[in-house]
Short mmCIF file of C-alpha atoms in Angstrom, two decimals:
data_model
loop_
_atom_site.label_atom_id
_atom_site.label_comp_id
_atom_site.label_asym_id
_atom_site.label_seq_id
_atom_site.Cartn_x
_atom_site.Cartn_y
_atom_site.Cartn_z
CA MET A 1 112.53 99.05 48.24
CA ARG A 2 113.11 95.55 49.82
CA ASN A 3 111.17 92.61 48.96
CA ASN A 4 108.64 91.40 51.75
CA GLN A 5 110.88 88.31 52.13
CA HIS A 6 113.85 90.87 53.51
CA PHE A 7 111.83 91.59 56.43
CA SER A 8 111.71 88.00 57.72
CA ALA A 9 114.34 87.25 60.27
CA LEU A 10 118.10 86.15 58.44
CA GLN A 11 119.61 82.98 60.26
CA PHE A 12 123.28 83.04 59.16
CA ILE A 13 126.22 81.51 60.33
CA THR A 14 129.84 82.27 60.40
CA CYS A 15 132.44 79.63 59.77
CA GLY A 16 136.14 79.04 58.32
CA SER A 17 139.40 77.96 59.95
CA VAL A 18 140.47 78.31 63.35
CA ASP A 19 141.43 81.75 64.74
CA ASP A 20 139.98 83.43 61.73
CA GLY A 21 138.02 85.68 63.71
CA LYS A 22 134.20 84.84 63.67
CA SER A 23 133.92 85.21 67.38
CA THR A 24 135.36 88.58 67.19
CA LEU A 25 133.20 89.14 63.84
CA ILE A 26 130.07 88.79 65.92
CA GLY A 27 131.07 90.68 68.85
CA ARG A 28 131.56 93.56 66.34
CA LEU A 29 128.27 93.34 64.80
CA LEU A 30 126.68 93.03 68.49
CA VAL A 31 128.52 95.99 69.67
CA ASP A 32 128.26 98.31 66.66
CA THR A 33 124.50 97.66 66.35
CA LYS A 34 124.14 98.50 70.01
CA ALA A 35 122.84 94.89 70.89
CA VAL A 36 124.99 94.48 73.83
CA LEU A 37 124.23 95.96 77.28
CA GLN A 38 126.88 97.98 79.20
CA ASP A 39 127.29 95.28 82.32
CA HIS A 40 127.60 92.38 79.60
CA LEU A 41 130.30 94.39 77.89
CA ALA A 42 132.11 95.21 81.45
CA GLY A 43 132.10 91.43 81.69
CA VAL A 44 134.30 90.72 78.69
CA GLN A 45 137.43 93.25 79.50
CA ARG A 46 140.89 91.97 78.96
CA SER A 47 143.59 94.58 80.18
CA GLY A 48 141.39 97.44 79.90
CA GLU A 49 140.26 96.23 76.58
CA THR A 50 136.77 94.65 75.14
CA ASP A 51 137.38 90.72 74.20
CA LEU A 52 134.79 90.93 71.73
CA ALA A 53 135.08 87.01 70.83
CA LEU A 54 134.09 86.40 74.47
CA LEU A 55 130.61 87.62 73.67
CA THR A 56 129.97 84.40 71.84
CA ASP A 57 132.46 81.89 73.60
CA GLY A 58 130.26 81.31 76.68
CA LEU A 59 131.72 77.82 77.50
CA SER A 60 134.62 77.81 80.13
CA ALA A 61 136.43 75.59 78.04
CA GLU A 62 136.20 78.01 75.15
CA ARG A 63 137.47 81.01 77.19
CA GLU A 64 140.27 78.94 78.71
CA GLN A 65 141.49 77.57 75.29
CA GLY A 66 140.76 81.02 73.20
CA ILE A 67 138.52 78.77 70.49
CA THR A 68 134.98 78.04 69.61
CA ILE A 69 133.47 74.39 70.58
CA ASP A 70 129.96 74.60 70.44
CA VAL A 71 127.37 76.49 68.36
CA ALA A 72 126.58 79.93 69.89
CA TYR A 73 123.34 81.73 69.07
CA ARG A 74 122.75 85.55 69.43
CA TYR A 75 120.20 87.91 68.00
CA PHE A 76 120.21 91.35 67.06
CA ASN A 77 118.25 93.47 64.87
CA THR A 78 118.45 96.65 62.93
CA GLU A 79 115.74 99.06 61.32
CA ALA A 80 115.71 96.86 58.38
CA ARG A 81 115.61 93.46 59.81
CA LYS A 82 116.16 90.86 62.62
CA PHE A 83 119.39 88.57 62.56
CA ILE A 84 120.09 85.03 63.93
CA ILE A 85 123.61 84.41 64.12
CA GLY A 86 125.45 80.86 64.73
CA ASP A 87 128.93 81.27 65.65
CA ALA A 88 130.05 77.86 64.46
CA PRO A 89 133.45 76.38 65.45
CA GLY A 90 136.35 76.19 62.91
CA HIS A 91 138.31 73.03 64.36
CA GLU A 92 138.01 69.89 62.35
CA GLN A 93 137.50 68.07 65.48
CA TYR A 94 133.71 70.13 65.89
CA THR A 95 132.60 69.93 62.25
CA ARG A 96 129.50 67.91 63.20
CA ASN A 97 128.68 71.25 65.31
CA MET A 98 129.10 73.20 62.09
CA VAL A 99 127.29 70.57 60.00
CA THR A 100 124.01 71.09 62.78
CA ALA A 101 124.05 75.18 62.55
CA ALA A 102 124.37 75.04 58.72
CA SER A 103 121.42 72.42 58.16
CA SER A 104 119.12 75.38 58.98
CA ALA A 105 120.71 78.47 57.89
CA ASP A 106 119.84 80.95 55.19
CA ALA A 107 123.07 82.20 54.85
CA ALA A 108 126.60 81.47 55.56
CA VAL A 109 129.89 83.98 56.14
CA VAL A 110 133.20 82.18 55.71
CA LEU A 111 135.66 84.33 57.21
CA VAL A 112 139.13 84.10 55.40
CA ASP A 113 142.25 85.10 57.62
CA ALA A 114 144.49 87.22 55.33
CA ILE A 115 147.61 87.22 57.73
CA LYS A 116 147.79 83.20 57.62
CA LEU A 117 147.91 83.30 53.67
CA ASP A 118 150.63 83.92 51.43
CA TRP A 119 149.03 87.32 50.61
CA ALA A 120 151.28 88.90 48.25
CA ASN A 121 151.51 85.44 45.91
CA PRO A 122 148.69 86.02 43.21
CA ASN A 123 148.60 81.98 43.21
CA LEU A 124 148.32 81.57 46.83
CA GLN A 125 146.63 78.43 48.62
CA LEU A 126 143.69 78.65 50.76
CA LEU A 127 143.48 76.79 54.14
CA PRO A 128 141.93 73.31 54.02
CA GLN A 129 139.28 74.28 56.59
CA THR A 130 138.06 77.49 54.64
CA ARG A 131 137.92 74.96 51.54
CA ARG A 132 136.14 72.49 53.83
CA HIS A 133 133.60 74.63 55.09
CA SER A 134 132.71 76.31 52.15
CA LEU A 135 132.32 72.93 50.55
CA LEU A 136 130.16 71.78 53.17
CA VAL A 137 127.69 74.83 53.23
CA ASN A 138 127.57 74.69 49.39
CA LEU A 139 126.57 70.55 50.11
CA LEU A 140 124.13 71.54 52.58
CA ARG A 141 122.08 74.02 50.24
CA VAL A 142 122.67 77.25 52.18
CA PRO A 143 121.21 79.61 49.95
CA SER A 144 123.43 82.34 50.12
CA ILE A 145 127.47 82.25 50.51
CA VAL A 146 129.48 85.32 51.77
CA PHE A 147 133.32 85.63 51.61
CA ALA A 148 134.68 88.16 54.09
CA ILE A 149 138.26 88.50 53.94
CA ASN A 150 139.53 89.41 57.67
CA LYS A 151 142.39 91.06 59.24
CA LEU A 152 143.37 93.29 56.17
CA ASP A 153 144.45 95.94 58.75
CA ALA A 154 147.28 93.73 59.57
CA VAL A 155 149.18 93.30 56.40
CA ALA A 156 151.46 95.84 54.73
CA ASP A 157 149.43 96.37 51.42
CA ALA A 158 145.92 95.41 51.98
CA THR A 159 144.68 96.11 48.12
CA VAL A 160 147.15 93.72 46.87
CA ALA A 161 146.28 91.18 49.71
CA TYR A 162 142.50 91.73 49.12
CA GLN A 163 142.67 91.27 45.22
CA ASN A 164 145.02 88.00 45.28
CA ILE A 165 142.69 86.29 48.35
CA ALA A 166 139.43 87.46 46.31
CA GLY A 167 141.16 86.08 43.00
CA ALA A 168 141.75 82.55 44.76
CA LEU A 169 138.36 82.23 46.34
CA GLU A 170 136.66 83.18 43.07
CA LYS A 171 138.76 80.46 41.42
CA PHE A 172 138.13 77.84 43.97
CA ALA A 173 134.56 78.68 43.92
CA LYS A 174 134.20 78.08 40.32
CA GLU A 175 136.07 74.65 40.55
CA ALA A 176 133.83 73.84 43.29
CA GLY A 177 130.40 74.93 41.87
CA ILE A 178 129.72 77.71 44.35
CA THR A 179 127.68 80.52 43.79
CA VAL A 180 129.15 83.52 45.92
CA ALA A 181 126.55 85.89 47.13
CA ALA A 182 129.13 88.61 47.82
CA MET A 183 132.94 89.18 48.59
CA VAL A 184 134.03 91.76 51.18
CA PRO A 185 136.94 92.82 53.10
CA VAL A 186 136.54 93.50 56.54
CA SER A 187 138.54 94.11 59.93
CA ALA A 188 136.49 92.75 62.53
CA LEU A 189 138.95 93.82 65.52
CA LYS A 190 138.31 97.54 64.13
CA GLY A 191 135.09 97.40 62.75
CA TRP A 192 135.92 98.25 59.21
CA ASN A 193 133.38 97.33 56.72
CA VAL A 194 131.17 95.27 59.04
CA VAL A 195 128.76 97.75 60.32
CA THR A 196 129.45 100.78 58.00
CA THR A 197 132.25 101.77 55.70
CA GLU A 198 132.30 105.05 56.90
CA ASN A 199 134.75 104.05 59.83
CA ASN A 200 137.44 103.23 57.31
CA ASP A 201 140.97 105.04 57.10
CA GLN A 202 139.94 105.85 53.41
CA ALA A 203 136.75 105.51 51.52
CA ASP A 204 138.13 102.80 49.20
CA TRP A 205 139.84 100.53 51.53
CA CYS A 206 141.55 97.80 49.77
CA GLY A 207 140.13 99.13 46.35
CA TYR A 208 136.75 98.04 47.64
CA THR A 209 133.99 100.62 47.13
CA GLY A 210 131.07 98.10 47.84
CA PRO A 211 128.59 97.80 50.56
CA SER A 212 129.48 96.81 54.28
CA LEU A 213 128.93 93.23 55.41
CA LEU A 214 125.72 94.14 57.23
CA SER A 215 124.43 95.99 54.32
CA ILE A 216 125.13 92.80 52.24
CA LEU A 217 123.38 90.78 55.16
CA GLU A 218 120.21 92.88 55.18
CA ASP A 219 119.73 92.26 51.48
CA LEU A 220 120.07 88.42 51.53
CA PRO A 221 116.92 86.45 51.12
CA VAL A 222 115.69 83.93 53.45
CA THR A 223 115.53 80.24 52.54
CA PRO A 224 112.35 80.20 49.92
CA ALA A 225 109.46 78.08 51.38
CA GLU A 226 109.07 74.88 49.48
CA THR A 227 105.81 75.38 47.82
CA ASN A 228 106.60 73.93 44.30
CA VAL A 229 106.39 70.41 45.81
CA ALA A 230 103.19 68.41 46.52
CA PHE A 231 101.68 68.93 49.76
CA SER A 232 103.13 67.42 52.95
CA PHE A 233 102.51 67.48 57.02
CA PRO A 234 104.10 65.73 59.64
CA VAL A 235 101.55 65.25 62.30
CA GLN A 236 103.08 66.51 65.58
CA TRP A 237 100.52 66.53 68.15
CA VAL A 238 96.79 65.01 67.85
CA GLU A 239 94.17 66.99 69.80
CA LYS A 240 90.26 65.71 70.13
CA PHE A 241 87.38 68.17 69.97
CA HIS A 242 85.83 68.55 73.61
CA ASP A 243 82.40 68.63 71.81
CA SER A 244 82.15 64.89 71.11
CA GLY A 245 78.76 65.37 69.40
CA VAL A 246 80.30 67.04 66.09
CA THR A 247 79.00 64.54 63.38
CA THR A 248 79.93 66.83 60.39
CA GLN A 249 83.36 66.48 60.50
CA GLY A 250 86.18 64.33 62.11
CA ARG A 251 86.53 65.36 65.91
CA ARG A 252 90.59 65.61 66.12
CA VAL A 253 92.66 68.30 65.03
CA PHE A 254 96.05 67.16 63.78
CA TRP A 255 98.57 69.86 64.39
CA GLY A 256 102.00 70.34 63.15
CA ARG A 257 103.92 72.37 60.26
CA VAL A 258 103.13 72.15 56.56
CA ALA A 259 106.43 70.79 55.26
CA THR A 260 106.03 71.35 51.55
CA GLY A 261 103.38 72.39 49.36
CA SER A 262 99.79 74.14 50.72
CA ILE A 263 96.67 73.01 52.14
CA GLU A 264 93.16 74.25 52.06
CA PRO A 265 89.67 72.98 52.85
CA GLY A 266 88.47 70.88 50.10
CA GLN A 267 91.82 69.10 49.25
CA THR A 268 91.89 65.46 49.26
CA ILE A 269 95.03 63.80 51.26
CA LYS A 270 96.29 60.49 52.14
CA VAL A 271 97.55 59.25 55.11
CA PHE A 272 101.09 57.74 55.24
CA PRO A 273 101.77 54.80 56.26
CA SER A 274 98.12 53.62 56.30
CA GLY A 275 96.90 55.01 53.04
CA GLN A 276 93.72 56.13 53.98
CA THR A 277 92.08 59.19 52.11
CA ALA A 278 89.83 61.77 53.51
CA VAL A 279 89.17 65.47 52.55
CA VAL A 280 90.09 68.62 54.39
CA SER A 281 87.04 70.10 56.54
CA GLN A 282 89.05 73.06 57.92
CA VAL A 283 92.75 74.25 58.14
CA LEU A 284 93.42 76.30 61.42
CA SER A 285 95.79 78.87 62.30
CA ALA A 286 97.84 78.85 65.87
CA THR A 287 94.70 80.83 67.24
CA ARG A 288 92.16 78.44 65.88
CA GLN A 289 91.33 80.93 63.11
CA PRO A 290 90.10 79.25 59.38
CA GLN A 291 93.23 80.09 57.29
CA ASN A 292 94.79 78.45 54.20
CA LYS A 293 98.23 77.57 54.95
CA ALA A 294 101.46 77.13 52.95
CA ALA A 295 105.02 75.56 53.41
CA GLY A 296 106.93 76.71 56.46
CA HIS A 297 103.72 77.72 58.70
CA SER A 298 102.08 75.79 61.88
CA ALA A 299 98.59 74.62 60.99
CA GLY A 300 95.59 72.51 62.45
CA ILE A 301 94.02 70.29 60.19
CA VAL A 302 90.63 68.76 60.54
CA LEU A 303 89.22 66.05 58.33
CA ASP A 304 85.82 65.28 57.04
CA ARG A 305 85.83 62.23 58.67
CA GLU A 306 87.20 60.18 61.41
CA VAL A 307 90.57 58.61 60.40
CA ASP A 308 93.45 56.81 62.29
CA VAL A 309 96.05 59.59 62.53
CA SER A 310 98.75 59.26 65.20
CA ARG A 311 101.93 61.53 66.10
CA GLY A 312 104.87 60.53 63.42
CA ASP A 313 102.05 59.83 60.42
CA TRP A 314 102.12 62.05 57.47
CA LEU A 315 99.45 63.64 55.54
CA LEU A 316 100.06 63.93 51.80
CA ALA A 317 98.44 65.18 48.64
CA GLU A 318 96.38 62.64 47.43
CA LYS A 319 98.19 62.59 43.98
CA SER A 320 101.64 62.50 45.52
CA ALA A 321 103.64 60.18 43.05
CA SER A 322 106.29 62.70 43.34
CA LEU A 323 106.94 62.44 46.98
CA GLY A 324 109.41 59.18 47.08
CA ALA A 325 108.35 56.19 45.23
CA PRO A 326 105.61 55.76 42.85
CA GLU A 327 102.10 56.08 44.40
CA GLY A 328 103.49 57.99 47.26
CA GLN A 329 104.15 54.67 49.10
CA GLY A 330 107.87 55.46 50.55
CA GLN A 331 110.85 53.82 49.89
CA ARG A 332 112.61 51.24 52.04
CA GLN A 333 116.02 51.67 51.07
CA LEU A 334 118.00 54.97 50.78
CA SER A 335 121.14 56.22 48.85
CA THR A 336 122.52 59.03 51.18
CA THR A 337 125.38 61.30 52.07
CA ILE A 338 126.00 61.41 55.94
CA ALA A 339 127.83 63.63 57.89
CA TRP A 340 128.92 61.42 60.74
CA MET A 341 128.90 62.91 64.14
CA ASP A 342 129.26 60.07 66.78
CA ASP A 343 132.71 59.36 68.52
CA GLU A 344 132.14 55.65 67.40
CA PRO A 345 132.87 55.16 63.47
CA LEU A 346 129.93 54.02 60.99
CA VAL A 347 130.16 50.69 59.57
CA ALA A 348 128.35 48.54 57.59
CA GLY A 349 125.80 46.29 59.58
CA ARG A 350 124.85 48.90 62.48
CA LEU A 351 121.40 49.55 63.50
CA TYR A 352 120.28 53.12 64.18
CA TRP A 353 116.63 54.87 64.71
CA ALA A 354 116.20 57.26 61.62
CA LEU A 355 114.05 60.31 62.42
CA HIS A 356 111.98 61.61 59.47
CA GLY A 357 109.76 64.75 60.62
CA HIS A 358 108.26 63.19 63.60
CA ARG A 359 108.29 59.44 62.43
CA TRP A 360 110.91 57.08 63.96
CA VAL A 361 111.81 54.01 62.08
CA LYS A 362 114.79 51.46 62.41
CA ALA A 363 117.56 52.06 59.91
CA LYS A 364 120.37 49.43 59.32
CA VAL A 365 123.70 50.51 57.44
CA GLN A 366 123.95 48.13 54.28
CA ARG A 367 126.94 49.58 52.97
CA VAL A 368 129.42 52.60 52.83
CA VAL A 369 129.93 53.41 49.19
CA HIS A 370 132.33 56.15 49.48
CA ARG A 371 134.17 58.47 51.87
CA LEU A 372 134.23 62.13 50.44
CA ASN A 373 137.44 64.11 50.54
CA VAL A 374 135.90 67.23 52.00
CA ASN A 375 138.87 69.42 50.73
CA THR A 376 138.21 68.24 47.06
CA LEU A 377 134.68 66.33 47.48
CA ALA A 378 136.75 63.54 45.53
CA GLU A 379 134.91 60.31 46.41
CA GLU A 380 137.30 57.84 48.02
CA GLU A 381 136.84 54.21 48.82
CA ALA A 382 135.98 53.47 52.38
CA THR A 383 134.41 50.75 54.51
CA GLU A 384 133.80 53.15 57.50
CA LEU A 385 133.12 56.92 58.30
CA ALA A 386 135.16 58.05 61.27
CA PRO A 387 134.06 61.03 63.40
CA ASN A 388 133.05 64.03 61.72
CA ALA A 389 133.73 62.47 58.10
CA ILE A 390 131.23 62.90 55.03
CA GLY A 391 130.39 59.70 52.79
CA HIS A 392 127.90 58.30 50.83
CA VAL A 393 125.88 55.41 52.33
CA THR A 394 123.15 52.92 51.83
CA LEU A 395 120.48 52.46 54.18
CA ALA A 396 117.96 50.01 54.73
CA LEU A 397 114.51 51.04 56.51
CA GLN A 398 112.64 48.45 58.58
CA GLU A 399 109.40 50.76 57.50
CA PRO A 400 109.11 52.75 54.33
CA LEU A 401 109.59 56.80 54.45
CA VAL A 402 108.12 59.14 52.25
CA THR A 403 111.40 61.36 50.81
CA LEU A 404 113.00 63.40 48.51
CA PRO A 405 116.46 64.17 47.36
CA PHE A 406 117.74 66.76 49.41
CA ALA A 407 118.58 68.85 46.31
CA GLN A 408 115.05 68.96 45.79
CA SER A 409 113.56 69.51 49.14
CA ARG A 410 115.49 70.47 52.58
CA ILE A 411 112.87 68.95 54.66
CA LEU A 412 111.83 65.54 52.93
CA GLY A 413 115.23 64.79 52.01
CA ALA A 414 116.64 65.28 55.72
CA LEU A 415 117.11 62.56 58.41
CA VAL A 416 118.62 62.09 61.67
CA LEU A 417 120.54 59.00 62.95
CA VAL A 418 120.15 58.28 66.56
CA ASP A 419 122.31 55.48 68.34
CA THR A 420 119.70 52.95 69.98
CA ALA A 421 121.39 52.17 73.05
CA SER A 422 122.96 55.90 73.99
CA HIS A 423 120.13 57.97 72.14
CA LYS A 424 122.87 59.95 71.15
CA THR A 425 122.59 61.97 67.56
CA SER A 426 124.93 59.99 65.45
CA GLY A 427 124.18 61.60 61.95
CA ALA A 428 122.95 63.97 59.50
CA VAL A 429 121.50 62.20 56.58
CA LEU A 430 120.85 63.81 53.31
CA VAL A 431 119.09 61.71 50.64
CA ASN A 432 120.59 61.72 47.33
#
């Protein structure tokens, strides 16, 4: 019997080193679950055979070079649940694209290419990009991490290869503090252990008798809603009632998605940044039916009186000392971890727009504290962050923001930096 949360769509990404078979694996999942139309299959034929990778590599540059550049999303479902797949690029140059996909994922499938490793050696070394992507998805708090050891059909002794590679992954995960949800041998090209285990040459291929990759994914939980944190609600849209004669409550509905906690009529809330307080008169669903709402659900909130609230403001629990600085007044200085996405390096003194919820504030880079060595997670001295680098940075904000550490809240602890001139997304920010 599956838990109710397993019936929700699972959003997962595939990641790992270049040419480890990520796009081919997704193509295999789509084909073997009958999620691809015949005319689409006909369009990805090469020399009379289906090139599974082309089902996700849709950009002309990707097809020409045989690599994944941007994140491609695909959708499919089984009798057990629905899935949203993000095919993340493996090149170090496109680490920022992988970070973007991982930031909202419920799970990550990290592919490991057996033929690239010294698989006969019990003390084999993993590829740097395998380590990098594993550390990144762990840093981004992706709840479930699955290692899929691919191309074992192409090695002389699949059992020895699987045992040695699995041992290296377990050792690495223990050293890095990564909790592994599952480890499974697969052949994306031949379909072994991907959708079912019945199409293997033998029942205990590689000495593995566990479930297929798809069965593992069907049982993974979705990211739990942050209901254990005080109520917070970023206002996305303000709607005024057509009936302006209403006097028993405020005449505006504040629409958005509940970020943390829950909301119901009778609760006292505080508006950030103005500090005004009011009592919730109604909580509306998307169909305008009165309904209490918890984190992760969209809602319309009506207050008991007229309060000046605009898009970008936050509605917070009245006793919100746990949100940011004492008294819930927010913070003007943040210690952060930044995944840098811009082509220009991040240096101290630069000014950017910071987006938190729907609120925009100016943010100045005070100091680059350390650069993270993503292969080892060691902190190295640095004065700037190069493109695709990750580091610890201190930001000074022009106006305060209500934040929590990213380790406590993936929503309140995340910001985006935007270049003030080009308006390009420059960095993904995690509050420490």
